[in-house]
CSV table of C-alpha atoms in Angstrom, one decimal:
chain,number,residue,atom,x,y,z
A,443,MET,CA,-11.9,-21.5,-177.4
A,444,SER,CA,-14.0,-23.9,-179.4
A,445,SER,CA,-17.9,-24.1,-178.9
A,446,ASP,CA,-17.6,-27.1,-176.9
A,447,ASP,CA,-14.9,-26.3,-174.6
A,448,TYR,CA,-16.6,-23.8,-172.1
A,449,SER,CA,-19.0,-24.7,-169.2
A,450,ILE,CA,-20.3,-21.2,-168.6
A,451,ARG,CA,-20.9,-18.6,-171.3
A,452,VAL,CA,-22.0,-15.0,-170.4
A,453,ASN,CA,-22.8,-12.5,-173.0
A,454,GLY,CA,-23.5,-8.9,-172.5
A,455,LEU,CA,-25.3,-9.7,-169.3
A,456,GLY,CA,-27.5,-7.0,-167.5
A,457,LYS,CA,-29.9,-6.7,-164.8
A,458,CYS,CA,-32.2,-3.5,-164.2
A,459,TYR,CA,-34.6,-3.1,-161.3
A,460,GLU,CA,-37.3,-0.7,-161.4
A,461,ILE,CA,-37.0,1.7,-158.1
A,462,TYR,CA,-40.4,3.2,-156.6
A,463,ALA,CA,-40.3,5.9,-154.5
A,464,THR,CA,-44.1,4.9,-153.2
A,465,PRO,CA,-46.7,2.0,-153.6
A,466,ARG,CA,-48.7,4.2,-155.6
A,467,ASP,CA,-46.1,4.8,-157.9
A,468,ARG,CA,-45.7,1.4,-158.6
A,469,LEU,CA,-49.8,1.4,-159.2
A,470,LYS,CA,-49.3,4.0,-161.7
A,471,GLN,CA,-46.6,2.5,-163.8
A,472,PHE,CA,-48.2,-0.8,-163.9
A,473,ILE,CA,-51.6,1.1,-165.2
A,474,ILE,CA,-51.0,4.5,-166.9
A,475,PRO,CA,-48.2,3.8,-169.6
A,476,PRO,CA,-50.0,0.9,-171.2
A,477,ILE,CA,-53.2,3.3,-171.3
A,478,GLN,CA,-50.9,5.8,-172.8
A,479,ARG,CA,-49.4,3.6,-175.4
A,480,LEU,CA,-53.0,2.4,-176.7
A,481,VAL,CA,-53.9,6.0,-177.3
A,482,GLY,CA,-50.9,7.1,-178.8
A,483,TYR,CA,-49.1,8.9,-176.2
A,484,GLU,CA,-45.6,8.9,-175.0
A,485,PRO,CA,-45.8,6.9,-171.6
A,486,SER,CA,-44.8,8.2,-168.5
A,487,SER,CA,-42.3,7.0,-166.2
A,488,TYR,CA,-43.1,6.2,-162.3
A,489,CYS,CA,-39.8,4.9,-161.3
A,490,ARG,CA,-36.2,4.9,-161.9
A,491,GLU,CA,-33.7,2.4,-163.2
A,492,TYR,CA,-31.0,0.7,-161.2
A,493,TRP,CA,-28.6,-1.4,-163.2
A,494,ALA,CA,-27.4,-4.1,-160.6
A,495,LEU,CA,-25.3,-5.6,-163.9
A,496,GLU,CA,-24.5,-4.1,-167.2
A,497,ASN,CA,-22.5,-5.2,-170.1
A,498,ILE,CA,-21.0,-8.4,-168.8
A,499,SER,CA,-19.2,-10.9,-170.8
A,500,PHE,CA,-17.1,-13.9,-170.3
A,501,ASP,CA,-16.4,-17.8,-171.1
A,502,ILE,CA,-15.3,-20.1,-168.3
A,503,ARG,CA,-13.4,-23.4,-169.9
A,504,LYS,CA,-14.6,-26.7,-168.4
A,505,GLY,CA,-12.5,-27.7,-165.3
A,506,GLU,CA,-11.5,-24.2,-165.1
A,507,ALA,CA,-11.4,-22.3,-161.7
A,508,PHE,CA,-12.8,-18.6,-162.0
A,509,GLY,CA,-12.9,-15.8,-159.4
A,510,ILE,CA,-15.3,-13.0,-158.7
A,511,VAL,CA,-14.2,-9.9,-156.5
A,512,GLY,CA,-15.5,-6.5,-155.6
A,513,ARG,CA,-16.7,-4.7,-152.6
A,514,ASN,CA,-20.2,-5.3,-151.2
A,515,GLY,CA,-22.9,-3.8,-153.7
A,516,SER,CA,-20.7,-4.4,-156.9
A,517,GLY,CA,-23.1,-7.1,-158.2
A,518,LYS,CA,-21.3,-10.1,-157.8
A,519,SER,CA,-24.4,-12.0,-156.1
A,520,THR,CA,-26.9,-10.9,-158.8
A,521,LEU,CA,-24.2,-12.3,-161.6
A,522,LEU,CA,-24.4,-15.7,-159.9
A,523,GLN,CA,-28.1,-15.6,-159.6
A,524,LEU,CA,-28.4,-14.9,-163.2
A,525,ILE,CA,-25.9,-17.7,-164.0
A,526,THR,CA,-27.7,-20.5,-161.9
A,527,GLY,CA,-31.3,-19.0,-163.2
A,528,THR,CA,-32.8,-18.1,-159.9
A,529,ILE,CA,-33.6,-14.5,-161.9
A,530,ALA,CA,-34.0,-13.7,-165.2
A,531,PRO,CA,-31.5,-11.3,-167.3
A,532,THR,CA,-32.9,-7.5,-168.5
A,533,VAL,CA,-30.4,-8.4,-171.7
A,534,GLY,CA,-27.9,-10.6,-172.6
A,535,THR,CA,-27.6,-14.3,-172.4
A,536,VAL,CA,-26.3,-17.0,-170.2
A,537,GLU,CA,-25.5,-20.4,-171.1
A,538,THR,CA,-24.2,-23.3,-168.7
A,539,ARG,CA,-23.3,-26.8,-169.5
A,540,GLY,CA,-23.8,-29.7,-166.9
A,541,ARG,CA,-25.4,-29.7,-163.6
A,542,VAL,CA,-24.9,-27.2,-161.6
A,543,ALA,CA,-24.5,-27.0,-157.6
A,544,ALA,CA,-24.6,-23.7,-155.9
A,545,LEU,CA,-24.2,-22.3,-152.3
A,546,LEU,CA,-25.5,-18.5,-152.8
A,547,GLU,CA,-27.4,-17.8,-149.5
A,548,LEU,CA,-27.7,-19.6,-146.2
A,549,GLY,CA,-30.3,-22.6,-146.2
A,550,SER,CA,-31.7,-21.5,-149.6
A,551,GLY,CA,-34.4,-24.3,-150.4
A,552,PHE,CA,-34.2,-25.8,-146.8
A,553,ASN,CA,-37.9,-26.1,-145.3
A,554,PRO,CA,-36.9,-24.1,-141.7
A,555,GLU,CA,-40.1,-26.5,-140.3
A,556,PHE,CA,-38.5,-29.7,-141.5
A,557,THR,CA,-35.6,-31.5,-139.9
A,558,GLY,CA,-32.2,-31.6,-141.3
A,559,ARG,CA,-32.5,-35.3,-142.3
A,560,ASP,CA,-35.5,-34.0,-144.3
A,561,ASN,CA,-33.7,-31.4,-145.9
A,562,VAL,CA,-31.2,-33.3,-147.1
A,563,TYR,CA,-33.7,-35.5,-149.0
A,564,LEU,CA,-35.5,-32.6,-150.1
A,565,ASN,CA,-32.5,-30.3,-151.3
A,566,ALA,CA,-31.2,-33.4,-153.0
A,567,MET,CA,-34.1,-34.7,-154.9
A,568,LEU,CA,-34.6,-30.8,-156.0
A,569,LEU,CA,-31.1,-31.1,-157.4
A,570,GLY,CA,-31.9,-34.0,-159.3
A,571,MET,CA,-31.1,-37.1,-157.4
A,572,THR,CA,-33.6,-40.0,-156.6
A,573,HIS,CA,-34.7,-41.1,-153.4
A,574,ALA,CA,-32.4,-44.3,-153.9
A,575,GLU,CA,-29.1,-42.2,-154.4
A,576,VAL,CA,-29.5,-40.3,-151.4
A,577,ASP,CA,-30.1,-43.1,-149.5
A,578,GLU,CA,-26.9,-44.3,-150.6
A,579,ARG,CA,-25.1,-41.3,-150.1
A,580,PHE,CA,-26.6,-40.1,-146.9
A,581,ASP,CA,-24.0,-41.2,-144.4
A,582,LYS,CA,-21.4,-39.4,-146.4
A,583,ILE,CA,-23.8,-36.2,-146.2
A,584,ALA,CA,-24.0,-36.6,-142.6
A,585,ALA,CA,-20.3,-37.4,-142.0
A,586,PHE,CA,-19.1,-34.7,-143.8
A,587,ALA,CA,-21.8,-32.1,-142.1
A,588,ASP,CA,-21.1,-33.1,-138.6
A,589,ILE,CA,-23.8,-31.5,-136.8
A,590,GLY,CA,-24.6,-34.8,-134.8
A,591,ASP,CA,-27.9,-34.8,-133.2
A,592,TYR,CA,-28.9,-31.7,-134.5
A,593,LEU,CA,-29.7,-33.8,-138.0
A,594,ASP,CA,-33.2,-34.7,-136.3
A,595,GLN,CA,-34.0,-31.2,-135.3
A,596,PRO,CA,-36.1,-28.5,-137.1
A,597,VAL,CA,-33.5,-26.4,-139.3
A,598,LYS,CA,-35.1,-23.2,-137.7
A,599,THR,CA,-32.9,-23.9,-134.6
A,600,TYR,CA,-29.7,-24.6,-136.8
A,601,SER,CA,-27.3,-21.6,-136.6
A,602,SER,CA,-25.9,-19.9,-139.7
A,603,GLY,CA,-22.8,-22.1,-139.5
A,604,MET,CA,-25.0,-25.4,-139.4
A,605,LEU,CA,-26.7,-24.8,-142.1
A,606,VAL,CA,-24.0,-24.0,-144.3
A,607,ARG,CA,-22.5,-27.0,-143.2
A,608,LEU,CA,-25.3,-29.2,-144.1
A,609,ALA,CA,-26.0,-27.5,-147.4
A,610,PHE,CA,-22.3,-27.6,-148.6
A,611,ALA,CA,-22.5,-31.5,-147.9
A,612,VAL,CA,-25.4,-31.9,-149.8
A,613,GLN,CA,-24.4,-29.7,-152.7
A,614,VAL,CA,-21.1,-31.5,-153.5
A,615,GLN,CA,-22.3,-35.0,-152.9
A,616,ILE,CA,-24.6,-34.6,-155.9
A,617,GLU,CA,-21.2,-34.9,-158.5
A,618,PRO,CA,-21.7,-31.5,-160.0
A,619,ASP,CA,-20.2,-30.3,-163.3
A,620,ILE,CA,-20.2,-26.5,-162.1
A,621,LEU,CA,-19.8,-25.6,-158.6
A,622,ILE,CA,-20.7,-22.3,-157.4
A,623,VAL,CA,-20.0,-20.8,-154.0
A,624,ASP,CA,-20.8,-17.3,-152.7
A,625,GLU,CA,-19.3,-16.3,-149.7
A,626,ALA,CA,-20.8,-19.3,-147.4
A,627,LEU,CA,-17.9,-21.0,-146.2
A,628,ALA,CA,-16.9,-17.5,-144.5
A,629,VAL,CA,-19.1,-18.6,-141.4
A,630,GLY,CA,-17.6,-22.1,-140.9
A,631,ASP,CA,-15.1,-22.5,-138.2
A,632,ALA,CA,-11.5,-23.2,-139.6
A,633,LEU,CA,-11.6,-27.1,-139.5
A,634,PHE,CA,-14.7,-27.3,-141.7
A,635,GLN,CA,-13.6,-24.5,-143.9
A,636,LYS,CA,-10.1,-26.7,-144.5
A,637,ARG,CA,-12.6,-29.6,-145.0
A,638,CYS,CA,-14.6,-27.7,-147.7
A,639,PHE,CA,-11.4,-26.3,-149.5
A,640,GLY,CA,-9.9,-30.1,-149.7
A,641,ARG,CA,-13.1,-31.0,-151.3
A,642,ILE,CA,-13.1,-28.3,-153.7
A,643,GLU,CA,-9.4,-28.7,-154.7
A,644,LYS,CA,-10.7,-32.8,-155.0
A,645,LEU,CA,-13.6,-31.7,-157.3
A,646,LEU,CA,-11.1,-29.2,-159.5
A,647,SER,CA,-8.8,-32.2,-159.9
A,648,ASP,CA,-11.8,-34.3,-160.9
A,649,GLY,CA,-12.4,-31.9,-163.5
A,650,VAL,CA,-15.4,-29.7,-162.0
A,651,THR,CA,-15.5,-26.0,-162.9
A,652,LEU,CA,-15.6,-23.5,-160.0
A,653,LEU,CA,-16.9,-20.0,-159.9
A,654,PHE,CA,-16.0,-18.6,-156.4
A,655,VAL,CA,-17.0,-15.4,-154.8
A,656,SER,CA,-14.8,-14.4,-151.8
A,657,HIS,CA,-13.7,-11.3,-149.7
A,658,ASP,CA,-10.6,-13.2,-148.6
A,659,GLN,CA,-8.1,-12.6,-151.2
A,660,GLU,CA,-5.7,-15.3,-150.3
A,661,SER,CA,-8.3,-18.0,-150.9
A,662,VAL,CA,-9.4,-16.4,-154.5
A,663,ARG,CA,-5.6,-16.2,-155.2
A,664,THR,CA,-4.8,-20.2,-154.2
A,665,LEU,CA,-7.9,-21.6,-155.5
A,666,THR,CA,-8.5,-19.8,-159.1
A,667,ASN,CA,-6.7,-18.9,-162.1
A,668,ARG,CA,-8.6,-16.3,-163.7
A,669,ALA,CA,-10.8,-13.7,-161.9
A,670,ILE,CA,-13.2,-10.6,-162.9
A,671,LEU,CA,-13.5,-7.4,-160.8
A,672,LEU,CA,-16.7,-5.8,-160.4
A,673,LYS,CA,-17.5,-2.2,-159.7
A,674,GLY,CA,-21.0,-0.9,-159.6
A,675,GLY,CA,-22.1,-3.5,-161.7
A,676,ARG,CA,-19.6,-3.3,-164.3
A,677,GLU,CA,-16.2,-5.2,-165.2
A,678,VAL,CA,-13.2,-3.2,-164.2
A,679,THR,CA,-10.5,-5.7,-165.3
A,680,MET,CA,-10.4,-9.3,-165.9
A,681,GLY,CA,-7.5,-11.6,-166.3
A,682,SER,CA,-5.1,-14.0,-164.3
A,683,ALA,CA,-6.5,-13.9,-160.6
A,684,SER,CA,-2.9,-12.5,-159.2
A,685,GLN,CA,-3.2,-9.4,-161.5
A,686,VAL,CA,-7.0,-8.9,-160.6
A,687,LEU,CA,-6.6,-8.9,-157.2
A,688,LEU,CA,-3.7,-6.4,-157.3
A,689,ASP,CA,-6.5,-4.1,-159.2
A,690,TYR,CA,-8.5,-5.0,-156.6
A,691,ARG,CA,-6.4,-3.8,-153.8
A,692,LYS,CA,-5.7,-0.9,-155.9
A,693,LEU,CA,-9.5,-0.2,-155.7
A,694,LEU,CA,-10.0,-0.3,-152.2
A,695,HIS,CA,-7.1,1.9,-151.6
A,696,GLN,CA,-8.2,4.7,-153.9
A,697,GLU,CA,-11.8,4.3,-152.4
A,698,GLU,CA,-10.1,4.7,-148.9
A,699,SER,CA,-7.9,7.4,-149.4
A,700,ALA,CA,-11.2,9.4,-150.9
A,701,TYR,CA,-13.4,8.8,-148.0
A,702,PHE,CA,-10.7,10.1,-145.4
A,703,ALA,CA,-9.6,13.0,-147.9
A,704,LYS,CA,-13.4,13.8,-147.6
A,705,LEU,CA,-13.5,13.5,-143.9
A,706,MET,CA,-10.6,15.6,-143.8
A,707,GLN,CA,-11.9,18.7,-145.9
A,708,PRO,CA,-14.5,20.1,-143.4
A,709,ALA,CA,-11.5,20.6,-140.7
A,710,ALA,CA,-9.5,22.4,-143.2
A,711,GLU,CA,-12.3,24.3,-144.3
A,712,LYS,CA,-13.1,25.6,-140.8
A,713,THR,CA,-9.2,26.3,-139.7
A,714,PRO,CA,-9.4,29.6,-141.6
A,715,ALA,CA,-12.6,30.7,-140.0
A,716,ALA,CA,-11.4,30.3,-136.4
A,717,ALA,CA,-8.3,32.1,-137.2
A,718,SER,CA,-10.1,35.1,-138.5
A,719,ARG,CA,-12.2,34.9,-135.2
A,720,GLY,CA,-8.6,34.8,-133.4
A,721,GLU,CA,-9.3,31.9,-131.9
A,722,THR,CA,-6.3,29.6,-131.3
A,723,SER,CA,-6.5,25.8,-132.8
A,724,LYS,CA,-6.0,22.7,-130.9
A,725,ALA,CA,-4.0,20.0,-131.7
A,726,PRO,CA,-6.4,17.1,-132.7
A,727,GLN,CA,-6.7,14.5,-130.0
A,728,GLU,CA,-5.5,10.9,-131.0
A,729,SER,CA,-8.9,9.7,-131.5
A,730,GLU,CA,-9.4,12.4,-134.2
A,731,VAL,CA,-6.2,11.4,-135.7
A,732,ALA,CA,-7.1,7.8,-135.6
A,733,GLU,CA,-10.2,8.5,-137.3
A,734,LEU,CA,-8.8,10.7,-140.0
A,735,GLN,CA,-5.9,8.1,-140.5
A,736,GLY,CA,-3.2,10.6,-141.0
A,737,ASN,CA,-2.1,14.2,-140.9
A,738,SER,CA,-3.1,17.1,-143.2
A,739,GLN,CA,0.3,17.6,-144.4
A,740,SER,CA,0.5,14.5,-146.1
A,741,VAL,CA,-2.9,14.4,-147.6
A,742,THR,CA,-2.3,17.9,-149.0
A,743,GLU,CA,1.8,17.7,-150.0
A,744,ALA,CA,2.5,14.4,-151.2
A,745,PRO,CA,2.2,13.2,-154.6
A,746,ALA,CA,-0.5,10.5,-155.3
A,747,LEU,CA,1.1,6.9,-157.0
A,748,ALA,CA,-2.1,5.6,-157.8
A,749,GLY,CA,-2.0,6.9,-161.4
A,750,ARG,CA,1.8,6.3,-161.9
A,751,ALA,CA,3.1,4.0,-164.8
A,752,ASP,CA,4.4,1.7,-162.9
A,753,GLN,CA,1.5,-1.0,-162.5
A,754,MET,CA,2.9,-2.8,-159.7
A,755,SER,CA,2.9,0.1,-157.1
A,756,PHE,CA,-0.2,2.2,-155.6
A,757,GLY,CA,-0.2,4.5,-152.6
A,758,ASP,CA,-1.2,8.1,-151.5
A,759,GLY,CA,2.4,8.8,-151.9
A,760,GLY,CA,4.8,11.2,-149.7
A,761,VAL,CA,7.2,8.6,-148.8
A,762,GLU,CA,8.1,6.0,-151.6
A,763,VAL,CA,10.3,2.5,-151.9
A,764,LEU,CA,13.1,3.1,-154.0
A,765,ALA,CA,14.6,-0.4,-154.4
A,766,VAL,CA,14.7,-3.8,-152.5
A,767,GLY,CA,17.3,-6.3,-152.6
A,768,THR,CA,18.3,-9.5,-150.5
A,769,PHE,CA,21.8,-10.1,-149.0
A,770,GLY,CA,23.6,-12.9,-147.2
A,771,ALA,CA,24.9,-12.5,-143.7
A,772,ASP,CA,28.1,-10.9,-145.4
A,773,ASP,CA,26.1,-8.1,-146.7
A,774,GLU,CA,26.8,-9.2,-150.3
A,775,PRO,CA,23.9,-9.4,-152.3
A,776,CYS,CA,22.6,-12.9,-152.4
A,777,ALA,CA,19.0,-14.7,-154.3
A,778,VAL,CA,19.6,-18.4,-153.0
A,779,PHE,CA,19.2,-19.3,-149.5
A,780,TYR,CA,19.4,-22.0,-147.9
A,781,PRO,CA,17.5,-23.6,-144.4
A,782,GLY,CA,19.7,-21.6,-141.6
A,783,ASP,CA,21.2,-19.1,-143.7
A,784,VAL,CA,20.4,-15.4,-142.5
A,785,ILE,CA,18.0,-13.5,-145.0
A,786,ARG,CA,18.7,-9.7,-144.8
A,787,ILE,CA,16.4,-7.7,-146.6
A,788,ARG,CA,17.3,-4.1,-147.2
A,789,VAL,CA,14.5,-1.5,-148.1
A,790,ASP,CA,15.6,1.7,-149.6
A,791,CYS,CA,13.3,4.8,-149.5
A,792,ILE,CA,12.6,8.6,-149.9
A,793,SER,CA,10.8,10.7,-148.3
A,794,ARG,CA,9.4,13.5,-150.4
A,795,ILE,CA,7.7,15.4,-146.9
A,796,ASP,CA,8.4,16.1,-143.6
A,797,THR,CA,6.8,13.3,-141.4
A,798,ASP,CA,6.7,10.9,-138.7
A,799,CYS,CA,4.6,7.9,-137.5
A,800,ILE,CA,6.1,5.9,-140.5
A,801,ASN,CA,6.0,1.9,-140.8
A,802,VAL,CA,8.5,0.2,-143.6
A,803,GLY,CA,7.2,-3.5,-143.9
A,804,VAL,CA,7.6,-6.7,-146.2
A,805,ARG,CA,5.3,-9.4,-147.4
A,806,ILE,CA,6.7,-12.7,-148.5
A,807,ARG,CA,4.7,-15.0,-150.9
A,808,SER,CA,5.4,-18.1,-152.5
A,809,ARG,CA,5.4,-19.1,-155.9
A,810,GLU,CA,2.0,-20.4,-155.9
A,811,GLY,CA,0.9,-16.7,-154.2
A,812,ILE,CA,0.0,-18.1,-150.5
A,813,LYS,CA,1.3,-14.9,-148.4
A,814,ILE,CA,4.1,-16.6,-145.8
A,815,TYR,CA,4.8,-14.0,-143.8
A,816,SER,CA,4.2,-10.2,-142.9
A,817,TRP,CA,6.1,-7.7,-140.6
A,818,GLY,CA,7.6,-4.3,-140.5
A,819,THR,CA,9.4,-1.7,-138.2
A,820,LEU,CA,6.1,-1.3,-136.4
A,821,ASN,CA,6.1,-4.8,-135.1
A,822,GLN,CA,9.4,-4.2,-133.6
A,823,ASP,CA,7.9,-1.0,-132.3
A,824,MET,CA,5.2,-2.5,-130.6
A,825,GLN,CA,7.5,-5.0,-128.7
A,826,VAL,CA,9.6,-1.9,-127.3
A,827,LEU,CA,6.3,-0.4,-126.3
A,828,SER,CA,5.2,-3.2,-124.6
A,829,GLY,CA,8.6,-3.9,-122.8
A,830,LEU,CA,9.2,-7.1,-124.8
A,831,ARG,CA,12.5,-5.7,-126.0
A,832,GLU,CA,14.8,-2.5,-125.7
A,833,GLY,CA,15.5,-0.4,-128.6
A,834,ASP,CA,14.4,3.4,-130.2
A,835,LEU,CA,11.1,3.7,-131.9
A,836,PHE,CA,11.3,4.0,-136.0
A,837,TRP,CA,8.0,5.0,-135.5
A,838,LYS,CA,9.2,8.4,-133.8
A,839,ARG,CA,11.7,9.1,-136.4
A,840,GLN,CA,11.4,12.8,-137.9
A,841,LEU,CA,11.8,11.9,-141.8
A,842,LYS,CA,12.8,15.4,-143.8
A,843,ALA,CA,11.6,16.2,-147.4
A,844,GLY,CA,14.0,14.8,-149.5
A,845,GLU,CA,15.5,12.6,-147.2
A,846,LYS,CA,16.8,9.3,-148.6
A,847,PHE,CA,17.1,6.3,-145.9
A,848,HIS,CA,17.2,2.5,-145.6
A,849,VAL,CA,15.7,-0.1,-143.5
A,850,TRP,CA,17.5,-3.7,-142.9
A,851,LEU,CA,15.0,-6.5,-142.0
A,852,GLU,CA,16.6,-9.8,-141.2
A,853,CYS,CA,15.9,-13.2,-140.1
A,854,ASP,CA,17.0,-16.8,-140.3
A,855,CYS,CA,15.9,-19.0,-143.5
A,856,SER,CA,13.5,-21.3,-142.4
A,857,LEU,CA,11.3,-21.7,-146.0
A,858,GLY,CA,10.6,-24.6,-147.8
A,859,SER,CA,12.3,-25.0,-151.4
A,860,ASN,CA,10.6,-22.5,-153.5
A,861,LEU,CA,10.8,-19.2,-155.1
A,862,TYR,CA,9.5,-16.2,-152.7
A,863,GLU,CA,8.3,-12.7,-154.0
A,864,ILE,CA,8.9,-9.6,-151.5
A,865,GLN,CA,6.3,-6.8,-151.4
A,866,ALA,CA,7.2,-3.9,-149.9
A,867,SER,CA,5.3,-1.1,-148.4
A,868,ILE,CA,5.6,2.1,-146.3
A,869,SER,CA,2.4,3.4,-144.7
A,870,TYR,CA,1.6,6.2,-142.2
A,871,GLU,CA,0.6,4.7,-138.8
A,872,ALA,CA,-1.7,7.3,-136.7
A,873,LYS,CA,-1.5,5.0,-133.7
A,874,PRO,CA,1.7,2.4,-133.2
A,875,ASP,CA,-0.6,-0.6,-133.3
A,876,TYR,CA,-1.9,-0.8,-137.0
A,877,SER,CA,-5.4,0.5,-136.1
A,878,ALA,CA,-5.1,3.8,-138.0
A,879,GLN,CA,-3.1,2.7,-141.1
A,880,ARG,CA,-3.0,4.7,-144.5
A,881,ILE,CA,-0.8,3.4,-147.3
A,882,LEU,CA,1.6,5.6,-148.8
A,883,HIS,CA,3.3,3.0,-151.4
A,884,TRP,CA,2.9,-0.5,-151.8
A,885,LYS,CA,5.1,-2.1,-154.4
A,886,ASP,CA,4.6,-5.8,-155.5
A,887,GLU,CA,7.6,-7.9,-157.0
A,888,ALA,CA,9.7,-5.7,-155.2
A,889,ALA,CA,12.2,-8.4,-155.2
A,890,PHE,CA,12.6,-12.3,-155.4
A,891,PHE,CA,14.6,-14.7,-153.7
A,892,GLN,CA,15.0,-18.6,-153.8
A,893,THR,CA,15.5,-21.6,-151.3
A,894,LEU,CA,17.2,-24.9,-151.7
A,895,MET,CA,17.9,-28.0,-149.5
A,896,ARG,CA,21.4,-29.5,-149.1
A,897,GLN,CA,19.3,-33.1,-148.9
A,898,ASP,CA,22.1,-34.7,-147.8
A,899,GLU,CA,22.8,-32.4,-144.6
A,900,TYR,CA,19.5,-31.0,-143.9
A,901,PHE,CA,15.9,-32.1,-145.4
A,902,PHE,CA,12.4,-31.3,-144.5
A,903,GLY,CA,9.0,-31.1,-146.3
A,904,GLY,CA,6.8,-28.3,-146.9
A,905,ILE,CA,6.5,-24.2,-146.7
A,906,THR,CA,8.5,-23.7,-143.6
A,907,ASP,CA,10.7,-25.5,-141.0
A,908,LEU,CA,9.4,-26.0,-137.6
A,909,HIS,CA,12.6,-27.7,-136.3
A,910,MET,CA,11.2,-30.4,-135.3
A,911,ALA,CA,13.2,-33.3,-133.2
A,912,ALA,CA,12.3,-36.9,-132.5
A,913,ARG,CA,13.0,-38.8,-129.2
A,914,TRP,CA,12.6,-42.3,-128.2
């Protein structure tokens, strides 16, 4: 990348905070170490260092959409504050080129005693607009915010949703070169979010650089090209948005598995002691099973998949996806379908343990990475349990160690022309309602298929067929 081809350049960035046990220690740190240095002694320290961010480096090209993902406390907001200049780095440098518009905290820069109208002028002028420019664009700002008569009420009376409406409306009207969004859109209603994403896409098409932070993985996948994953203030991985999000899901799964394994450890330690006292152990109650999200057999005997060579898979192990294939109505392998065809998906599996409470499912994503549909055997079991259909429960099926089995999932093709990816998963469901789930095996890019149109016979636009009809 040439020196003139970037909007944001971050090099060796780090932010360290000093943590004090008491206010007295803060005062000691302020007075005693400078005196010790003056008299030639090694200075004492009355605080501990906390690195909220450490050794982060990346470049973002002009017009690029870049995502930042990670759990709460991973350093995402600290990184954005350093980039916008609201806090100073301890080490490293940040360079930005162009006008920056940032939505970091709800209502940041707003005076709670002023009205919404007054805050529009105040905020816009702080961002570099003149009073005349605000006058010219005020109607557009008010229309986008769409808060009605509240525009002339004090901001302290606003809900969080109204605050972000007004803040976003101001930021996008200053025509930024760099737009930074940090979870701010999560509080808006569905219609406002749609309007915001539409505006963001318009800015991207105009060459604006986007730095986007969200826990909504589908939004990150759809809006951004590249991303970085943070954990504990450090970079875990950086690359294409789809690959980083896969690594993010693996990270979440590993942390969740470690958490539940820790929960189960005290129960496992108590069992031998109870037996030595001659006590009879009781079966765990349903609420306990739901809390632990799995049985001890699966945890202790199942080989984990998180470290396997297949980078597209993760899970606790125990039951695995061997292969996934797509077939036509005649049970012949088929990878191209037309509207009205039957799509049959076969998931071949093997169980390494004795278990039940299993769900085999798939997720279908478009070429753009948008989730189209997800469904599994547990969805059908839930219909049976609620009396909406008849049949046996796959959830109650007893699987034996070494047993191979397969599941057929089928539907009518109602998808628009595109290439689709099938992700396959096997999960342990402590309860038959998805409320206590543990992933045993998840496989990205398990299979692909394509849908086409016979345009002279049956045609529609979009991602799915709504089977619309006309009347007159």
